[in-house]
C-alpha positions as a Markdown table, in Angstrom:
| # | Residue | x | y | z |
|---|---|---|---|---|
| 1 | Unk | 0.5 | -0.1 | -0.1 |
| 2 | Unk | 1.7 | 3.6 | -1.0 |
| 3 | Unk | 2.6 | 5.8 | 2.0 |
| 4 | Unk | -0.1 | 8.5 | 1.5 |
| 5 | Unk | -3.0 | 5.8 | 1.5 |
| 6 | Unk | -1.6 | 3.8 | 4.5 |
| 7 | Unk | -1.7 | 6.9 | 6.3 |
| 8 | Unk | -5.7 | 7.4 | 5.7 |
| 9 | Unk | -6.0 | 4.1 | 6.4 |
| 10 | Unk | -3.6 | 4.4 | 9.9 |
| 11 | Unk | -5.3 | 7.6 | 10.8 |
| 12 | Unk | -8.5 | 6.0 | 11.1 |
| 13 | Unk | -7.6 | 3.1 | 13.0 |
| 14 | Unk | -5.7 | 5.8 | 15.4 |
| 15 | Unk | -8.9 | 7.1 | 16.4 |
| 16 | Unk | -10.6 | 3.7 | 16.8 |
| 17 | Unk | -8.1 | 2.9 | 18.8 |
| 18 | Unk | -7.8 | 5.8 | 20.9 |
| 19 | Unk | -11.7 | 6.1 | 21.8 |
| 20 | Unk | -11.8 | 2.3 | 22.4 |
| 21 | Unk | -8.6 | 3.1 | 24.9 |
| 22 | Unk | -10.4 | 6.3 | 26.4 |
| 23 | Unk | -13.3 | 4.7 | 26.9 |
| 24 | Unk | -11.7 | 1.2 | 28.5 |
| 25 | Unk | -9.4 | 2.6 | 30.6 |
| 26 | Unk | -11.6 | 5.9 | 31.8 |
| 27 | Unk | -11.5 | 4.1 | 35.5 |
| 28 | Unk | -7.6 | 3.9 | 35.3 |
| 29 | Unk | -7.5 | 7.6 | 34.7 |
| 30 | Unk | -9.6 | 8.0 | 37.3 |
| 31 | Unk | -7.2 | 5.8 | 40.1 |
| 32 | Unk | -4.1 | 7.2 | 38.6 |
| 33 | Unk | -5.3 | 11.1 | 39.0 |
| 34 | Unk | -6.5 | 10.4 | 42.7 |
| 35 | Unk | -2.7 | 8.6 | 43.2 |
| 36 | Unk | -0.9 | 11.5 | 41.9 |
| 37 | Unk | -2.6 | 14.4 | 43.6 |
| 38 | Unk | -2.5 | 12.4 | 47.2 |
| 39 | Unk | 1.5 | 12.0 | 46.2 |
| 40 | Unk | 1.9 | 15.6 | 45.7 |
| 41 | Unk | 0.7 | 18.8 | 44.9 |
| 42 | Unk | -0.1 | 20.3 | 41.8 |
| 43 | Unk | -2.6 | 19.4 | 39.0 |
| 44 | Unk | -2.8 | 15.6 | 37.8 |
| 45 | Unk | -1.6 | 16.5 | 34.6 |
| 46 | Unk | 0.7 | 18.5 | 32.6 |
| 47 | Unk | 1.7 | 19.7 | 28.9 |
| 48 | Unk | 5.0 | 20.2 | 26.7 |
| 49 | Unk | 5.4 | 21.6 | 23.1 |
| 50 | Unk | 6.6 | 18.9 | 20.8 |
| 51 | Unk | 7.0 | 18.7 | 17.3 |
| 52 | Unk | 5.2 | 16.6 | 15.7 |
| 53 | Unk | 4.0 | 16.1 | 11.1 |
| 54 | Unk | 5.3 | 18.7 | 9.2 |
| 55 | Unk | 7.6 | 20.5 | 12.4 |
| 56 | Unk | 4.1 | 21.3 | 13.5 |
| 57 | Unk | 3.8 | 22.3 | 17.3 |
| 58 | Unk | 1.6 | 20.7 | 19.3 |
| 59 | Unk | 0.8 | 20.4 | 23.6 |
| 60 | Unk | 1.8 | 16.9 | 24.4 |
| 61 | Unk | -0.8 | 15.5 | 27.8 |
| 62 | Unk | 1.3 | 13.4 | 30.3 |
| 63 | Unk | 0.5 | 12.9 | 33.8 |
| 64 | Unk | 2.6 | 14.3 | 36.3 |
| 65 | Unk | 5.7 | 12.6 | 37.5 |
| 66 | Unk | 7.4 | 15.4 | 38.8 |
| 67 | Unk | 7.1 | 18.4 | 41.4 |
| 68 | Unk | 6.4 | 21.4 | 40.6 |
| 69 | Unk | 9.1 | 23.0 | 41.2 |
| 70 | Unk | 11.4 | 20.6 | 38.1 |
| 71 | Unk | 12.3 | 22.8 | 34.6 |
| 72 | Unk | 9.5 | 21.6 | 32.7 |
| 73 | Unk | 11.6 | 21.7 | 29.5 |
| 74 | Unk | 14.8 | 19.8 | 30.2 |
| 75 | Unk | 14.9 | 16.2 | 29.9 |
| 76 | Unk | 14.9 | 13.8 | 32.7 |
| 77 | Unk | 17.4 | 12.4 | 31.4 |
| 78 | Unk | 19.0 | 15.3 | 30.8 |
| 79 | Unk | 19.0 | 15.9 | 34.7 |
| 80 | Unk | 21.4 | 16.5 | 37.0 |
| 81 | Unk | 19.1 | 14.8 | 40.0 |
| 82 | Unk | 16.3 | 13.9 | 38.9 |
| 83 | Unk | 15.7 | 11.9 | 41.9 |
| 84 | Unk | 15.1 | 15.0 | 43.7 |
| 85 | Unk | 12.1 | 15.7 | 41.4 |
| 86 | Unk | 10.7 | 12.6 | 40.3 |
| 87 | Unk | 7.2 | 12.0 | 43.1 |
| 88 | Unk | 7.0 | 8.3 | 44.1 |
| 89 | Unk | 4.1 | 7.9 | 42.0 |
| 90 | Unk | 5.5 | 10.2 | 39.3 |
| 91 | Unk | 8.7 | 6.7 | 39.6 |
| 92 | Unk | 5.9 | 3.8 | 38.9 |
| 93 | Unk | 4.2 | 5.6 | 36.1 |
| 94 | Unk | 7.9 | 6.4 | 34.1 |
| 95 | Unk | 8.3 | 2.9 | 34.8 |
| 96 | Unk | 5.5 | 1.5 | 33.8 |
| 97 | Unk | 5.0 | 4.3 | 30.5 |
| 98 | Unk | 1.1 | 5.3 | 32.3 |
| 99 | Unk | 2.1 | 8.4 | 32.1 |
| 100 | Unk | 2.1 | 8.5 | 28.6 |
| 101 | Unk | -1.7 | 8.0 | 28.9 |
| 102 | Unk | -2.9 | 10.5 | 28.4 |
| 103 | Unk | -1.9 | 11.0 | 25.1 |
| 104 | Unk | -4.7 | 9.2 | 23.5 |
| 105 | Unk | -6.4 | 12.3 | 23.5 |
| 106 | Unk | -2.9 | 13.8 | 21.3 |
| 107 | Unk | -4.2 | 10.4 | 19.4 |
| 108 | Unk | -7.7 | 11.6 | 18.9 |
| 109 | Unk | -7.4 | 14.9 | 18.2 |
| 110 | Unk | -4.8 | 14.3 | 15.1 |
| 111 | Unk | -1.6 | 15.6 | 17.0 |
| 112 | Unk | -0.2 | 12.0 | 17.1 |
| 113 | Unk | -0.2 | 8.1 | 16.1 |
| 114 | Unk | -0.7 | 5.4 | 18.7 |
| 115 | Unk | 2.9 | 4.2 | 16.3 |
| 116 | Unk | 5.3 | 6.7 | 15.2 |
| 117 | Unk | 8.9 | 8.4 | 15.8 |
| 118 | Unk | 8.0 | 9.6 | 19.9 |
| 119 | Unk | 7.6 | 13.2 | 19.5 |
| 120 | Unk | 10.4 | 15.5 | 20.2 |
| 121 | Unk | 10.4 | 18.9 | 22.8 |
| 122 | Unk | 10.9 | 21.4 | 20.6 |
| 123 | Unk | 14.2 | 22.8 | 21.6 |
| 124 | Unk | 16.0 | 20.2 | 20.7 |
| 125 | Unk | 16.8 | 21.6 | 17.3 |
| 126 | Unk | 19.7 | 18.8 | 16.9 |
| 127 | Unk | 17.3 | 16.0 | 16.8 |
| 128 | Unk | 14.9 | 17.7 | 14.9 |
| 129 | Unk | 17.2 | 18.3 | 12.4 |
| 130 | Unk | 18.3 | 15.0 | 11.6 |
| 131 | Unk | 14.5 | 13.7 | 11.9 |
| 132 | Unk | 13.7 | 16.2 | 9.1 |
| 133 | Unk | 16.6 | 15.1 | 7.4 |
| 134 | Unk | 16.0 | 11.3 | 7.4 |
| 135 | Unk | 12.1 | 11.5 | 7.5 |
| 136 | Unk | 10.7 | 11.1 | 10.4 |
| 137 | Unk | 8.9 | 14.8 | 10.5 |
| 138 | Unk | 6.7 | 13.5 | 7.5 |
| 139 | Unk | 4.5 | 10.9 | 9.6 |
| 140 | Unk | 2.8 | 11.8 | 12.7 |
| 141 | Unk | 5.0 | 10.9 | 16.0 |
| 142 | Unk | 3.9 | 8.1 | 18.3 |
| 143 | Unk | 3.2 | 6.7 | 21.3 |
| 144 | Unk | 5.1 | 4.6 | 20.4 |
| 145 | Unk | 8.2 | 3.5 | 17.6 |
| 146 | Unk | 10.6 | 1.4 | 16.1 |
| 147 | Unk | 13.3 | 3.5 | 17.8 |
| 148 | Unk | 11.3 | 2.9 | 21.7 |
| 149 | Unk | 10.9 | -0.9 | 20.9 |
| 150 | Unk | 14.8 | -1.5 | 20.0 |
| 151 | Unk | 17.0 | 1.3 | 22.9 |
| 152 | Unk | 14.8 | 4.0 | 24.0 |
| 153 | Unk | 16.5 | 6.2 | 26.1 |
| 154 | Unk | 20.1 | 4.0 | 25.7 |
| 155 | Unk | 20.5 | 5.0 | 22.0 |
| 156 | Unk | 22.6 | 7.7 | 20.8 |
| 157 | Unk | 21.3 | 10.9 | 18.8 |
| 158 | Unk | 22.4 | 8.8 | 15.5 |
| 159 | Unk | 21.2 | 5.6 | 16.6 |
| 160 | Unk | 17.8 | 7.3 | 17.3 |
| 161 | Unk | 17.3 | 8.9 | 14.0 |
| 162 | Unk | 18.8 | 6.2 | 12.2 |
| 163 | Unk | 16.1 | 3.5 | 13.9 |
| 164 | Unk | 13.4 | 6.4 | 13.0 |
| 165 | Unk | 14.5 | 6.2 | 9.3 |
| 166 | Unk | 13.8 | 2.6 | 9.3 |
| 167 | Unk | 10.3 | 3.5 | 10.6 |
| 168 | Unk | 9.3 | 5.7 | 7.3 |
| 169 | Unk | 11.1 | 3.5 | 5.2 |
| 170 | Unk | 8.8 | 0.7 | 6.0 |
| 171 | Unk | 5.9 | 2.0 | 7.4 |
| 172 | Unk | 3.0 | -0.2 | 7.1 |
| 173 | Unk | 0.9 | -1.9 | 8.6 |
| 174 | Unk | 2.8 | -4.7 | 9.7 |
| 175 | Unk | 5.2 | -2.4 | 10.5 |
| 176 | Unk | 2.8 | -1.0 | 13.2 |
| 177 | Unk | 1.9 | -4.4 | 14.4 |
| 178 | Unk | 5.5 | -5.7 | 14.8 |
| 179 | Unk | 5.7 | -1.9 | 16.7 |
| 180 | Unk | 3.5 | -2.8 | 19.1 |
| 181 | Unk | 3.7 | -6.3 | 19.6 |
| 182 | Unk | 7.5 | -4.9 | 20.7 |
| 183 | Unk | 6.5 | -3.0 | 22.8 |
| 184 | Unk | 4.8 | -5.3 | 25.8 |
| 185 | Unk | 8.5 | -5.8 | 27.4 |
| 186 | Unk | 10.2 | -2.6 | 28.1 |
| 187 | Unk | 6.5 | -1.2 | 29.6 |
| 188 | Unk | 6.3 | -3.9 | 31.5 |
| 189 | Unk | 10.2 | -4.1 | 32.3 |
| 190 | Unk | 10.9 | -0.3 | 31.8 |
| 191 | Unk | 13.8 | -1.4 | 30.1 |
| 192 | Unk | 15.4 | 1.1 | 28.2 |
| 193 | Unk | 14.2 | 4.3 | 30.4 |
| 194 | Unk | 17.2 | 6.4 | 31.6 |
| 195 | Unk | 17.7 | 9.2 | 34.0 |
| 196 | Unk | 20.0 | 11.1 | 35.0 |
| 197 | Unk | 22.7 | 13.6 | 32.9 |
| 198 | Unk | 25.7 | 11.7 | 33.9 |
| 199 | Unk | 24.1 | 8.1 | 32.0 |
| 200 | Unk | 23.3 | 9.5 | 29.5 |
| 201 | Unk | 25.9 | 11.6 | 28.7 |
| 202 | Unk | 27.9 | 8.0 | 28.9 |
| 203 | Unk | 25.5 | 6.8 | 26.7 |
| 204 | Unk | 26.4 | 9.5 | 23.9 |
| 205 | Unk | 29.9 | 8.8 | 24.4 |
| 206 | Unk | 29.8 | 4.8 | 24.3 |
| 207 | Unk | 27.0 | 4.1 | 22.5 |
| 208 | Unk | 24.5 | 1.4 | 22.9 |
| 209 | Unk | 25.0 | -2.2 | 24.0 |
| 210 | Unk | 22.6 | -3.0 | 21.1 |
| 211 | Unk | 24.7 | -2.2 | 18.3 |
| 212 | Unk | 24.8 | -5.6 | 17.0 |
| 213 | Unk | 20.6 | -4.8 | 16.5 |
| 214 | Unk | 21.1 | -1.8 | 15.3 |
| 215 | Unk | 23.0 | -2.7 | 12.2 |
| 216 | Unk | 20.6 | -5.0 | 11.5 |
| 217 | Unk | 17.9 | -2.0 | 10.9 |
């Protein structure tokens, strides 16, 4: 199926999946909202400026996992001392990726898709430009994606871009199914999550441990 035609099919499937998810998971939303508000002061959800399809900015929704005084536009893998900012409930939400659930609303609105390259922050200029060159900005960003299931935060910038480019080149129904199937283990185990600037910088210098697997992509 041609890319443009599949994107229309993909959008229909995204509407069905996000609407169904919001209905089925409504009780989970209520429980998490109550837990977040009981754990620390502040709103249960927050927004961030992210870059979507075609370089368009949008506000991504997330459950709040950090204290109110934490920097809003610094990724946690770039914080000097992330443990100081992350709440008790937030630690659980981040490990299980439950903090991403509100993005079902972004999907329903058309800002995102279920599967696609993860949307980057508006101030990650180097990554935005690199993704533009590989075509990653030509498809809707997703809750999960090929880079997410192949290393997540443990990837260097170069590796993330290469995996995003691989996804775009192989865009199709079965590619999305493959991404979803491979999302389960990282979500359940928290595999690939990196918190803290020191660890992240080490990864950028030495590269991921999965270079052998990445070469196949």
